[in-house]
C-alpha cells in the first residue's frame, strides 16, 4: 500500500493540536483513537461533498485517479487528515491531495513557498485545470491516447505490427 500524505513528526504534532480547530463550515474531521481513523463530523465533510475520481483525473492526471480507485480508504483518510490539519473544506483538501499524489516534491515545495511568503498568492489546487477550455483539451487528448493505445494493443495481437510468432505478444 501507499503511505499517502504522511506529515513529518513536528507537523504531526501541530496537526494534532489543530485537529479540533473549526473550519469555515463550523466543524472539522475528528480522529478516533480506538480505530486509528479520521471521520467526518458533518455532511459537508463526507465524500459526496467533494468531487469524484474523474475530477481528480482532470485536476491532476492519471496518478491520483488510479490511487483513488485502488487505495480509496487511504485517500479518504488523507483528505480528512488534511482538512483537520489545515482547517479547509473538502474540495480544497482533495485538490491538495491530488496534487500531492501527482508530484509530492513539487507540492511540498509549493507549500513551503506559501509558508515563507504568506502575502504571495496561494496555489488553488481545488480548481486546477478546471477551465472549460482545459477540460475540452484534456478530453480530446485522452480520446486520442485511448484510440492509439487500442490500435496498438489490437494491432500487436493481430500481427499487424510485426510478425506474430505463436500466441505470445512478445
CSV table of N, CA and C in Angstrom, one decimal:
chain,number,residue,atom,x,y,z
A,1,UNK,N,0.8,-1.2,0.0
A,1,UNK,CA,0.0,0.0,0.0
A,1,UNK,C,0.9,1.2,0.0
A,2,UNK,N,0.2,2.3,-0.1
A,2,UNK,CA,0.9,3.6,-0.2
A,2,UNK,C,0.8,4.3,1.2
A,3,UNK,N,1.8,5.1,1.5
A,3,UNK,CA,1.8,5.9,2.7
A,3,UNK,C,1.4,7.3,2.4
A,4,UNK,N,0.4,7.5,1.6
A,4,UNK,CA,0.0,8.8,1.1
A,4,UNK,C,-0.2,9.8,2.2
A,5,UNK,N,0.5,10.9,1.9
A,5,UNK,CA,0.4,12.1,2.8
A,5,UNK,C,0.8,11.9,4.2
A,6,UNK,N,2.0,11.5,4.4
A,6,UNK,CA,2.5,11.4,5.8
A,6,UNK,C,3.1,12.7,6.2
A,7,UNK,N,2.7,13.3,7.3
A,7,UNK,CA,3.3,14.5,7.7
A,7,UNK,C,4.6,14.2,8.5
A,8,UNK,N,5.6,15.1,8.5
A,8,UNK,CA,6.7,14.9,9.3
A,8,UNK,C,6.3,15.0,10.8
A,9,UNK,N,7.1,14.4,11.7
A,9,UNK,CA,6.8,14.3,13.1
A,9,UNK,C,6.4,15.7,13.7
A,10,UNK,N,7.1,16.7,13.5
A,10,UNK,CA,6.8,18.0,14.1
A,10,UNK,C,5.4,18.6,13.5
A,11,UNK,N,5.2,18.3,12.3
A,11,UNK,CA,3.9,18.7,11.7
A,11,UNK,C,2.8,17.9,12.2
A,12,UNK,N,3.0,16.6,12.5
A,12,UNK,CA,2.0,15.7,13.0
A,12,UNK,C,1.5,16.2,14.4
A,13,UNK,N,2.5,16.7,15.2
A,13,UNK,CA,2.2,17.3,16.5
A,13,UNK,C,1.3,18.5,16.3
A,14,UNK,N,1.6,19.4,15.3
A,14,UNK,CA,0.8,20.6,15.0
A,14,UNK,C,-0.5,20.2,14.5
A,15,UNK,N,-0.6,19.2,13.7
A,15,UNK,CA,-1.9,18.7,13.1
A,15,UNK,C,-2.8,18.2,14.3
A,16,UNK,N,-2.2,17.5,15.3
A,16,UNK,CA,-3.0,17.0,16.4
A,16,UNK,C,-3.6,18.2,17.1
A,17,UNK,N,-2.8,19.3,17.3
A,17,UNK,CA,-3.3,20.4,18.0
A,17,UNK,C,-4.4,21.1,17.3
A,18,UNK,N,-4.3,21.2,15.9
A,18,UNK,CA,-5.3,21.9,15.1
A,18,UNK,C,-6.4,21.0,14.7
A,19,UNK,N,-6.4,19.7,15.0
A,19,UNK,CA,-7.4,18.8,14.5
A,19,UNK,C,-8.8,19.2,15.1
A,20,UNK,N,-8.8,19.9,16.3
A,20,UNK,CA,-10.1,20.3,16.8
A,20,UNK,C,-10.5,21.7,16.4
A,21,UNK,N,-9.6,22.3,15.6
A,21,UNK,CA,-10.0,23.7,15.1
A,21,UNK,C,-11.2,23.6,14.2
A,22,UNK,N,-11.9,24.6,14.1
A,22,UNK,CA,-13.1,24.6,13.3
A,22,UNK,C,-12.7,25.2,11.9
A,23,UNK,N,-13.4,24.7,10.9
A,23,UNK,CA,-13.2,25.2,9.6
A,23,UNK,C,-14.3,26.2,9.3
A,24,UNK,N,-14.3,26.7,8.1
A,24,UNK,CA,-15.3,27.7,7.8
A,24,UNK,C,-16.7,27.1,7.8
A,25,UNK,N,-16.8,25.8,7.9
A,25,UNK,CA,-18.1,25.1,8.0
A,25,UNK,C,-18.5,24.9,9.4
A,26,UNK,N,-17.7,25.3,10.4
A,26,UNK,CA,-18.0,25.2,11.8
A,26,UNK,C,-17.6,23.9,12.4
A,27,UNK,N,-17.1,23.0,11.7
A,27,UNK,CA,-16.7,21.7,12.2
A,27,UNK,C,-15.4,21.3,11.5
A,28,UNK,N,-14.8,20.2,12.0
A,28,UNK,CA,-13.6,19.6,11.4
A,28,UNK,C,-13.6,18.1,11.6
A,29,UNK,N,-13.0,17.4,10.7
A,29,UNK,CA,-13.0,15.9,10.9
A,29,UNK,C,-12.3,15.6,12.2
A,30,UNK,N,-12.6,14.5,12.8
A,30,UNK,CA,-12.0,14.1,14.1
A,30,UNK,C,-11.3,12.8,13.9
A,31,UNK,N,-10.4,12.6,14.9
A,31,UNK,CA,-9.6,11.3,14.8
A,31,UNK,C,-10.1,10.4,15.9
A,32,UNK,N,-10.4,9.2,15.6
A,32,UNK,CA,-10.9,8.2,16.6
A,32,UNK,C,-9.7,7.4,17.0
A,33,UNK,N,-9.3,7.5,18.3
A,33,UNK,CA,-8.1,6.8,18.8
A,33,UNK,C,-8.3,5.3,18.8
A,34,UNK,N,-9.5,4.9,19.0
A,34,UNK,CA,-9.7,3.4,19.1
A,34,UNK,C,-9.5,2.7,17.8
A,35,UNK,N,-10.1,3.3,16.7
A,35,UNK,CA,-10.0,2.7,15.4
A,35,UNK,C,-8.8,3.2,14.6
A,36,UNK,N,-8.1,4.3,15.1
A,36,UNK,CA,-7.0,4.9,14.4
A,36,UNK,C,-7.4,5.5,13.0
A,37,UNK,N,-8.6,6.0,12.9
A,37,UNK,CA,-9.0,6.6,11.7
A,37,UNK,C,-9.7,7.9,11.9
A,38,UNK,N,-9.7,8.7,10.8
A,38,UNK,CA,-10.3,10.0,10.8
A,38,UNK,C,-11.8,9.8,10.3
A,39,UNK,N,-12.7,10.6,10.8
A,39,UNK,CA,-14.1,10.5,10.4
A,39,UNK,C,-14.7,11.9,10.3
A,40,UNK,N,-15.6,12.0,9.4
A,40,UNK,CA,-16.3,13.3,9.1
A,40,UNK,C,-17.3,13.5,10.2
A,41,UNK,N,-17.5,14.8,10.6
A,41,UNK,CA,-18.4,15.2,11.7
A,41,UNK,C,-19.7,15.8,11.1
A,42,UNK,N,-19.7,16.1,9.8
A,42,UNK,CA,-20.9,16.7,9.3
A,42,UNK,C,-21.0,16.3,7.8
A,43,UNK,N,-22.1,16.6,7.2
A,43,UNK,CA,-22.4,16.2,5.8
A,43,UNK,C,-21.4,16.9,4.8
A,44,UNK,N,-21.0,18.1,5.1
A,44,UNK,CA,-20.1,18.8,4.2
A,44,UNK,C,-18.7,18.2,4.1
A,45,UNK,N,-18.4,17.3,5.0
A,45,UNK,CA,-17.0,16.7,5.1
A,45,UNK,C,-17.1,15.3,4.4
A,46,UNK,N,-18.2,14.8,4.1
A,46,UNK,CA,-18.4,13.4,3.5
A,46,UNK,C,-17.9,13.4,2.1
A,47,UNK,N,-17.5,12.3,1.5
A,47,UNK,CA,-17.1,12.2,0.1
A,47,UNK,C,-18.1,12.8,-0.9
A,48,UNK,N,-19.3,12.7,-0.6
A,48,UNK,CA,-20.3,13.2,-1.5
A,48,UNK,C,-20.3,14.7,-1.7
A,49,UNK,N,-19.6,15.4,-0.7
A,49,UNK,CA,-19.5,16.9,-0.8
A,49,UNK,C,-18.3,17.3,-1.6
A,50,UNK,N,-17.5,16.3,-2.0
A,50,UNK,CA,-16.3,16.6,-2.8
A,50,UNK,C,-16.6,16.3,-4.3
A,51,UNK,N,-15.5,16.1,-5.0
A,51,UNK,CA,-15.7,15.7,-6.4
A,51,UNK,C,-15.2,14.2,-6.6
A,52,UNK,N,-15.7,13.6,-7.7
A,52,UNK,CA,-15.5,12.2,-7.9
A,52,UNK,C,-14.1,11.9,-8.5
A,53,UNK,N,-13.7,10.7,-8.7
A,53,UNK,CA,-12.4,10.4,-9.3
A,53,UNK,C,-12.1,11.0,-10.7
A,54,UNK,N,-13.2,11.2,-11.5
A,54,UNK,CA,-13.0,11.9,-12.7
A,54,UNK,C,-12.5,13.4,-12.5
A,55,UNK,N,-13.0,14.0,-11.4
A,55,UNK,CA,-12.5,15.3,-11.0
A,55,UNK,C,-11.0,15.3,-10.7
A,56,UNK,N,-10.5,14.2,-10.1
A,56,UNK,CA,-9.1,14.0,-9.8
A,56,UNK,C,-8.3,13.8,-11.1
A,57,UNK,N,-8.9,13.1,-12.1
A,57,UNK,CA,-8.2,12.9,-13.4
A,57,UNK,C,-8.0,14.2,-14.1
A,58,UNK,N,-9.1,15.0,-14.1
A,58,UNK,CA,-9.0,16.3,-14.8
A,58,UNK,C,-8.0,17.3,-14.1
A,59,UNK,N,-8.1,17.3,-12.7
A,59,UNK,CA,-7.3,18.3,-12.0
A,59,UNK,C,-5.8,17.9,-11.9
A,60,UNK,N,-5.5,16.6,-11.8
A,60,UNK,CA,-4.1,16.3,-11.5
A,60,UNK,C,-3.6,15.1,-12.3
A,61,UNK,N,-4.4,14.5,-13.2
A,61,UNK,CA,-3.9,13.5,-14.0
A,61,UNK,C,-4.2,12.0,-13.6
A,62,UNK,N,-3.6,11.1,-14.2
A,62,UNK,CA,-3.9,9.7,-14.0
A,62,UNK,C,-3.5,9.1,-12.7
A,63,UNK,N,-2.4,9.6,-12.1
A,63,UNK,CA,-1.8,9.0,-10.9
A,63,UNK,C,-2.8,9.2,-9.7
A,64,UNK,N,-3.3,10.4,-9.4
A,64,UNK,CA,-4.3,10.4,-8.3
A,64,UNK,C,-5.6,9.7,-8.7
A,65,UNK,N,-6.0,9.7,-9.9
A,65,UNK,CA,-7.2,9.0,-10.4
A,65,UNK,C,-7.1,7.5,-10.0
A,66,UNK,N,-6.0,6.9,-10.4
A,66,UNK,CA,-5.8,5.4,-10.1
A,66,UNK,C,-5.6,5.2,-8.6
A,67,UNK,N,-4.9,6.1,-7.9
A,67,UNK,CA,-4.8,6.0,-6.5
A,67,UNK,C,-6.1,6.0,-5.8
A,68,UNK,N,-7.0,6.8,-6.2
A,68,UNK,CA,-8.4,6.9,-5.6
A,68,UNK,C,-9.1,5.6,-5.8
A,69,UNK,N,-8.9,5.0,-7.0
A,69,UNK,CA,-9.6,3.7,-7.3
A,69,UNK,C,-9.0,2.6,-6.5
A,70,UNK,N,-7.7,2.5,-6.5
A,70,UNK,CA,-7.0,1.4,-5.9
A,70,UNK,C,-6.9,1.5,-4.3
A,71,UNK,N,-6.7,2.7,-3.8
A,71,UNK,CA,-6.5,2.9,-2.4
A,71,UNK,C,-7.5,3.9,-1.9
A,72,UNK,N,-8.8,3.7,-2.1
A,72,UNK,CA,-9.8,4.6,-1.7
A,72,UNK,C,-9.8,5.0,-0.3
A,73,UNK,N,-9.7,4.0,0.6
A,73,UNK,CA,-9.7,4.3,2.1
A,73,UNK,C,-8.5,5.1,2.5
A,74,UNK,N,-7.3,4.9,1.9
A,74,UNK,CA,-6.1,5.7,2.3
A,74,UNK,C,-6.3,7.1,1.8
A,75,UNK,N,-6.9,7.2,0.6
A,75,UNK,CA,-7.1,8.6,0.0
A,75,UNK,C,-8.1,9.3,0.9
A,76,UNK,N,-9.2,8.7,1.3
A,76,UNK,CA,-10.2,9.3,2.2
A,76,UNK,C,-9.6,9.7,3.5
A,77,UNK,N,-8.8,8.9,4.1
A,77,UNK,CA,-8.1,9.2,5.4
A,77,UNK,C,-7.2,10.4,5.2
A,78,UNK,N,-6.5,10.5,4.1
A,78,UNK,CA,-5.5,11.6,3.9
A,78,UNK,C,-6.3,12.9,3.7
A,79,UNK,N,-7.4,12.8,3.0
A,79,UNK,CA,-8.3,14.0,2.7
A,79,UNK,C,-8.8,14.6,4.1
A,80,UNK,N,-9.3,13.7,4.9
A,80,UNK,CA,-9.9,14.1,6.2
A,80,UNK,C,-8.8,14.6,7.1
A,81,UNK,N,-7.6,14.0,7.1
A,81,UNK,CA,-6.5,14.5,7.9
A,81,UNK,C,-6.0,15.9,7.4
A,82,UNK,N,-6.0,16.1,6.1
A,82,UNK,CA,-5.6,17.4,5.6
A,82,UNK,C,-6.7,18.4,6.0
A,83,UNK,N,-7.9,18.1,5.9
A,83,UNK,CA,-9.0,19.0,6.3
A,83,UNK,C,-8.8,19.5,7.8
A,84,UNK,N,-8.6,18.5,8.6
A,84,UNK,CA,-8.4,18.8,10.0
A,84,UNK,C,-7.2,19.6,10.3
A,85,UNK,N,-6.1,19.3,9.7
A,85,UNK,CA,-4.8,20.0,9.9
A,85,UNK,C,-4.8,21.4,9.4
A,86,UNK,N,-5.4,21.6,8.2
A,86,UNK,CA,-5.4,22.9,7.6
A,86,UNK,C,-6.7,23.7,7.8
A,87,UNK,N,-7.7,23.1,8.3
A,87,UNK,CA,-8.9,23.8,8.6
A,87,UNK,C,-9.6,24.3,7.3
A,88,UNK,N,-9.6,23.4,6.3
A,88,UNK,CA,-10.1,23.8,5.0
A,88,UNK,C,-11.3,22.9,4.6
A,89,UNK,N,-12.0,23.2,3.5
A,89,UNK,CA,-13.1,22.4,3.1
A,89,UNK,C,-12.7,21.2,2.3
A,90,UNK,N,-13.6,20.3,2.0
A,90,UNK,CA,-13.3,19.0,1.4
A,90,UNK,C,-12.7,19.2,0.0
A,91,UNK,N,-13.2,20.1,-0.8
A,91,UNK,CA,-12.7,20.3,-2.2
A,91,UNK,C,-11.3,20.8,-2.2
A,92,UNK,N,-10.9,21.7,-1.3
A,92,UNK,CA,-9.6,22.2,-1.2
A,92,UNK,C,-8.6,21.1,-0.8
A,93,UNK,N,-9.1,20.3,0.2
A,93,UNK,CA,-8.3,19.1,0.7
A,93,UNK,C,-8.1,18.1,-0.4
A,94,UNK,N,-9.1,17.8,-1.2
A,94,UNK,CA,-9.0,16.9,-2.3
A,94,UNK,C,-8.0,17.4,-3.3
A,95,UNK,N,-8.1,18.7,-3.7
A,95,UNK,CA,-7.2,19.2,-4.7
A,95,UNK,C,-5.8,19.1,-4.2
A,96,UNK,N,-5.5,19.4,-3.0
A,96,UNK,CA,-4.2,19.3,-2.4
A,96,UNK,C,-3.7,17.8,-2.4
A,97,UNK,N,-4.6,16.9,-2.0
A,97,UNK,CA,-4.2,15.5,-2.0
A,97,UNK,C,-3.9,15.0,-3.4
A,98,UNK,N,-4.7,15.4,-4.4
A,98,UNK,CA,-4.4,15.0,-5.8
A,98,UNK,C,-3.1,15.6,-6.3
A,99,UNK,N,-2.8,16.9,-6.0
A,99,UNK,CA,-1.5,17.5,-6.3
A,99,UNK,C,-0.4,16.7,-5.7
A,100,UNK,N,-0.6,16.4,-4.4
A,100,UNK,CA,0.5,15.7,-3.7
A,100,UNK,C,0.7,14.3,-4.3
A,101,UNK,N,-0.3,13.6,-4.7
A,101,UNK,CA,-0.1,12.3,-5.3
A,101,UNK,C,0.5,12.4,-6.7
A,102,UNK,N,0.2,13.4,-7.4
A,102,UNK,CA,0.7,13.6,-8.7
A,102,UNK,C,2.2,13.9,-8.7
A,103,UNK,N,2.6,14.7,-7.7
A,103,UNK,CA,4.0,15.1,-7.6
A,103,UNK,C,4.3,15.6,-6.2
A,104,UNK,N,4.7,14.7,-5.3
A,104,UNK,CA,4.9,15.1,-3.9
A,104,UNK,C,6.0,16.2,-3.7
A,105,UNK,N,7.0,16.1,-4.5
A,105,UNK,CA,8.1,17.1,-4.3
A,105,UNK,C,7.7,18.5,-4.7
A,106,UNK,N,7.0,18.7,-5.8
A,106,UNK,CA,6.5,20.0,-6.2
A,106,UNK,C,5.5,20.5,-5.3
A,107,UNK,N,4.6,19.6,-4.8
A,107,UNK,CA,3.5,20.1,-3.9
A,107,UNK,C,4.2,20.6,-2.6
A,108,UNK,N,5.1,19.8,-2.1
A,108,UNK,CA,5.8,20.2,-0.8
A,108,UNK,C,6.6,21.5,-1.0
A,109,UNK,N,7.2,21.7,-2.1
A,109,UNK,CA,7.9,22.9,-2.4
A,109,UNK,C,7.0,24.1,-2.4
A,110,UNK,N,5.8,23.9,-3.1
A,110,UNK,CA,4.8,25.0,-3.2
A,110,UNK,C,4.3,25.4,-1.8
A,111,UNK,N,4.1,24.4,-1.0
A,111,UNK,CA,3.6,24.6,0.4
A,111,UNK,C,4.7,25.4,1.2
A,112,UNK,N,5.9,25.0,1.0
A,112,UNK,CA,7.0,25.7,1.8
A,112,UNK,C,7.1,27.1,1.3
A,113,UNK,N,7.0,27.4,0.0
A,113,UNK,CA,7.0,28.8,-0.5
A,113,UNK,C,5.8,29.6,0.0
A,114,UNK,N,4.7,29.0,0.1
A,114,UNK,CA,3.5,29.7,0.6
A,114,UNK,C,3.7,30.0,2.1
A,115,UNK,N,4.3,29.2,2.9
A,115,UNK,CA,4.6,29.5,4.3
A,115,UNK,C,5.7,30.5,4.4
A,116,UNK,N,6.7,30.5,3.6
A,116,UNK,CA,7.7,31.5,3.6
A,116,UNK,C,7.2,32.9,3.2
A,117,UNK,N,6.3,32.9,2.2
A,117,UNK,CA,5.8,34.2,1.7
A,117,UNK,C,4.3,34.2,1.8
A,118,UNK,N,3.7,34.5,3.0
A,118,UNK,CA,2.3,34.4,3.2
A,118,UNK,C,1.5,35.4,2.4
A,119,UNK,N,2.2,36.5,1.9
A,119,UNK,CA,1.5,37.5,1.1
A,119,UNK,C,1.4,37.1,-0.3
A,120,UNK,N,2.1,36.1,-0.7
A,120,UNK,CA,2.1,35.7,-2.1
A,120,UNK,C,0.8,34.9,-2.3
A,121,UNK,N,0.3,34.9,-3.6
A,121,UNK,CA,-0.9,34.2,-3.9
A,121,UNK,C,-0.8,32.7,-3.7
A,122,UNK,N,-1.8,32.1,-3.0
A,122,UNK,CA,-1.8,30.7,-2.7
A,122,UNK,C,-2.3,29.9,-3.9
A,123,UNK,N,-1.6,28.8,-4.2
A,123,UNK,CA,-2.0,27.9,-5.4
A,123,UNK,C,-3.3,27.3,-5.1
A,124,UNK,N,-4.2,27.4,-6.1
A,124,UNK,CA,-5.6,26.9,-6.0
A,124,UNK,C,-5.6,25.5,-6.6
A,125,UNK,N,-5.3,24.5,-5.9
A,125,UNK,CA,-5.3,23.1,-6.4
A,125,UNK,C,-6.7,22.6,-6.6
A,126,UNK,N,-7.7,23.2,-5.9
A,126,UNK,CA,-9.1,22.7,-6.0
A,126,UNK,C,-9.7,23.0,-7.4
A,127,UNK,N,-9.2,24.1,-8.0
A,127,UNK,CA,-9.7,24.5,-9.3
A,127,UNK,C,-8.7,24.3,-10.4
A,128,UNK,N,-7.6,23.6,-10.2
A,128,UNK,CA,-6.6,23.5,-11.2
A,128,UNK,C,-7.1,22.7,-12.4
A,129,UNK,N,-6.8,23.2,-13.6
A,129,UNK,CA,-7.2,22.6,-14.9
A,129,UNK,C,-8.7,22.4,-15.0
A,130,UNK,N,-9.5,23.3,-14.4
A,130,UNK,CA,-11.0,23.1,-14.5
A,130,UNK,C,-11.6,24.2,-15.4
A,131,UNK,N,-10.8,25.0,-16.1
A,131,UNK,CA,-11.4,26.0,-17.0
A,131,UNK,C,-12.0,25.1,-18.2
A,132,UNK,N,-13.1,25.6,-18.7
A,132,UNK,CA,-13.8,24.8,-19.8
A,132,UNK,C,-12.9,24.5,-20.9
A,133,UNK,N,-12.0,25.4,-21.3
A,133,UNK,CA,-11.1,25.1,-22.5
A,133,UNK,C,-10.1,24.0,-22.1
A,134,UNK,N,-9.7,24.0,-20.8
A,134,UNK,CA,-8.7,22.9,-20.4
A,134,UNK,C,-9.4,21.6,-20.3
A,135,UNK,N,-10.7,21.6,-19.9
A,135,UNK,CA,-11.4,20.3,-19.8
A,135,UNK,C,-11.6,19.7,-21.2
A,136,UNK,N,-11.9,20.6,-22.2
A,136,UNK,CA,-12.1,20.1,-23.6
A,136,UNK,C,-10.8,19.6,-24.2
A,137,UNK,N,-9.7,20.3,-23.9
A,137,UNK,CA,-8.4,19.9,-24.4
A,137,UNK,C,-8.0,18.6,-23.8
A,138,UNK,N,-8.1,18.5,-22.5
A,138,UNK,CA,-7.8,17.2,-21.8
A,138,UNK,C,-8.6,16.0,-22.3
A,139,UNK,N,-9.9,16.3,-22.5
A,139,UNK,CA,-10.8,15.2,-23.0
A,139,UNK,C,-10.3,14.8,-24.4
A,140,UNK,N,-10.0,15.8,-25.3
A,140,UNK,CA,-9.6,15.4,-26.6
A,140,UNK,C,-8.3,14.6,-26.6
A,141,UNK,N,-7.4,15.1,-25.8
A,141,UNK,CA,-6.1,14.3,-25.8
A,141,UNK,C,-6.3,12.9,-25.2
A,142,UNK,N,-7.2,12.8,-24.2
A,142,UNK,CA,-7.4,11.4,-23.7
A,142,UNK,C,-8.0,10.5,-24.7
A,143,UNK,N,-8.9,11.1,-25.5
A,143,UNK,CA,-9.5,10.3,-26.6
A,143,UNK,C,-8.5,9.8,-27.6
A,144,UNK,N,-7.6,10.7,-28.0
A,144,UNK,CA,-6.5,10.4,-28.9
A,144,UNK,C,-5.6,9.3,-28.4
A,145,UNK,N,-5.3,9.4,-27.1
A,145,UNK,CA,-4.4,8.4,-26.5
A,145,UNK,C,-5.1,7.1,-26.4
A,146,UNK,N,-6.4,7.0,-26.1
A,146,UNK,CA,-7.1,5.8,-26.0
A,146,UNK,C,-7.2,5.1,-27.4
A,147,UNK,N,-7.5,5.9,-28.4
A,147,UNK,CA,-7.6,5.3,-29.8
A,147,UNK,C,-6.3,4.7,-30.2
A,148,UNK,N,-5.2,5.4,-30.0
A,148,UNK,CA,-3.8,4.9,-30.3
A,148,UNK,C,-3.5,3.7,-29.5
A,149,UNK,N,-3.8,3.7,-28.2
A,149,UNK,CA,-3.5,2.6,-27.4
A,149,UNK,C,-4.3,1.4,-27.8
A,150,UNK,N,-5.5,1.6,-28.1
A,150,UNK,CA,-6.4,0.4,-28.5
A,150,UNK,C,-5.8,-0.1,-29.9
A,151,UNK,N,-5.5,0.8,-30.8
A,151,UNK,CA,-4.9,0.3,-32.1
A,151,UNK,C,-3.6,-0.4,-31.9
A,152,UNK,N,-2.8,0.0,-31.0
A,152,UNK,CA,-1.5,-0.6,-30.7
A,152,UNK,C,-1.7,-2.0,-30.1
A,153,UNK,N,-2.5,-2.1,-29.1
A,153,UNK,CA,-2.8,-3.4,-28.5
A,153,UNK,C,-3.4,-4.4,-29.4
A,154,UNK,N,-4.5,-4.0,-30.1
A,154,UNK,CA,-5.1,-4.9,-31.1
A,154,UNK,C,-4.2,-5.2,-32.3
A,155,UNK,N,-3.4,-4.2,-32.7
A,155,UNK,CA,-2.5,-4.4,-33.8
A,155,UNK,C,-1.4,-5.4,-33.5
A,156,UNK,N,-0.9,-5.3,-32.3
A,156,UNK,CA,0.1,-6.3,-31.9
A,156,UNK,C,-0.5,-7.7,-31.8
A,157,UNK,N,-1.7,-7.8,-31.2
A,157,UNK,CA,-2.3,-9.1,-31.0
A,157,UNK,C,-2.7,-9.7,-32.4
A,158,UNK,N,-3.1,-8.9,-33.4
A,158,UNK,CA,-3.4,-9.4,-34.7
A,158,UNK,C,-2.2,-9.6,-35.6
A,159,UNK,N,-1.1,-9.1,-35.2
A,159,UNK,CA,0.1,-9.3,-36.0
A,159,UNK,C,0.3,-8.2,-37.1
A,160,UNK,N,-0.5,-7.1,-37.0
A,160,UNK,CA,-0.3,-6.0,-37.9
A,160,UNK,C,1.0,-5.3,-37.7
A,161,UNK,N,1.5,-5.3,-36.5
A,161,UNK,CA,2.8,-4.5,-36.3
A,161,UNK,C,3.9,-5.5,-36.0
A,162,UNK,N,4.4,-6.1,-37.0
A,162,UNK,CA,5.4,-7.1,-36.9
A,162,UNK,C,4.8,-8.5,-37.0
A,163,UNK,N,5.7,-9.4,-37.3
A,163,UNK,CA,5.2,-10.8,-37.5
A,163,UNK,C,4.9,-11.5,-36.1
A,164,UNK,N,3.8,-12.0,-36.0
A,164,UNK,CA,3.3,-12.7,-34.8
A,164,UNK,C,3.9,-14.1,-34.8
A,165,UNK,N,4.5,-14.5,-33.7
A,165,UNK,CA,5.1,-15.8,-33.6
A,165,UNK,C,4.2,-16.6,-32.5
A,166,UNK,N,3.4,-17.4,-32.9
A,166,UNK,CA,2.6,-18.2,-31.9
A,166,UNK,C,1.5,-17.3,-31.3
A,167,UNK,N,1.2,-17.6,-30.0
A,167,UNK,CA,0.2,-16.9,-29.3
A,167,UNK,C,0.8,-15.8,-28.4
A,168,UNK,N,2.1,-15.7,-28.3
A,168,UNK,CA,2.7,-14.7,-27.5
A,168,UNK,C,2.7,-13.3,-28.1
A,169,UNK,N,2.5,-12.3,-27.2
A,169,UNK,CA,2.5,-10.9,-27.7
A,169,UNK,C,3.9,-10.4,-27.9
A,170,UNK,N,4.9,-11.0,-27.2
A,170,UNK,CA,6.3,-10.5,-27.3
A,170,UNK,C,7.2,-11.6,-27.8
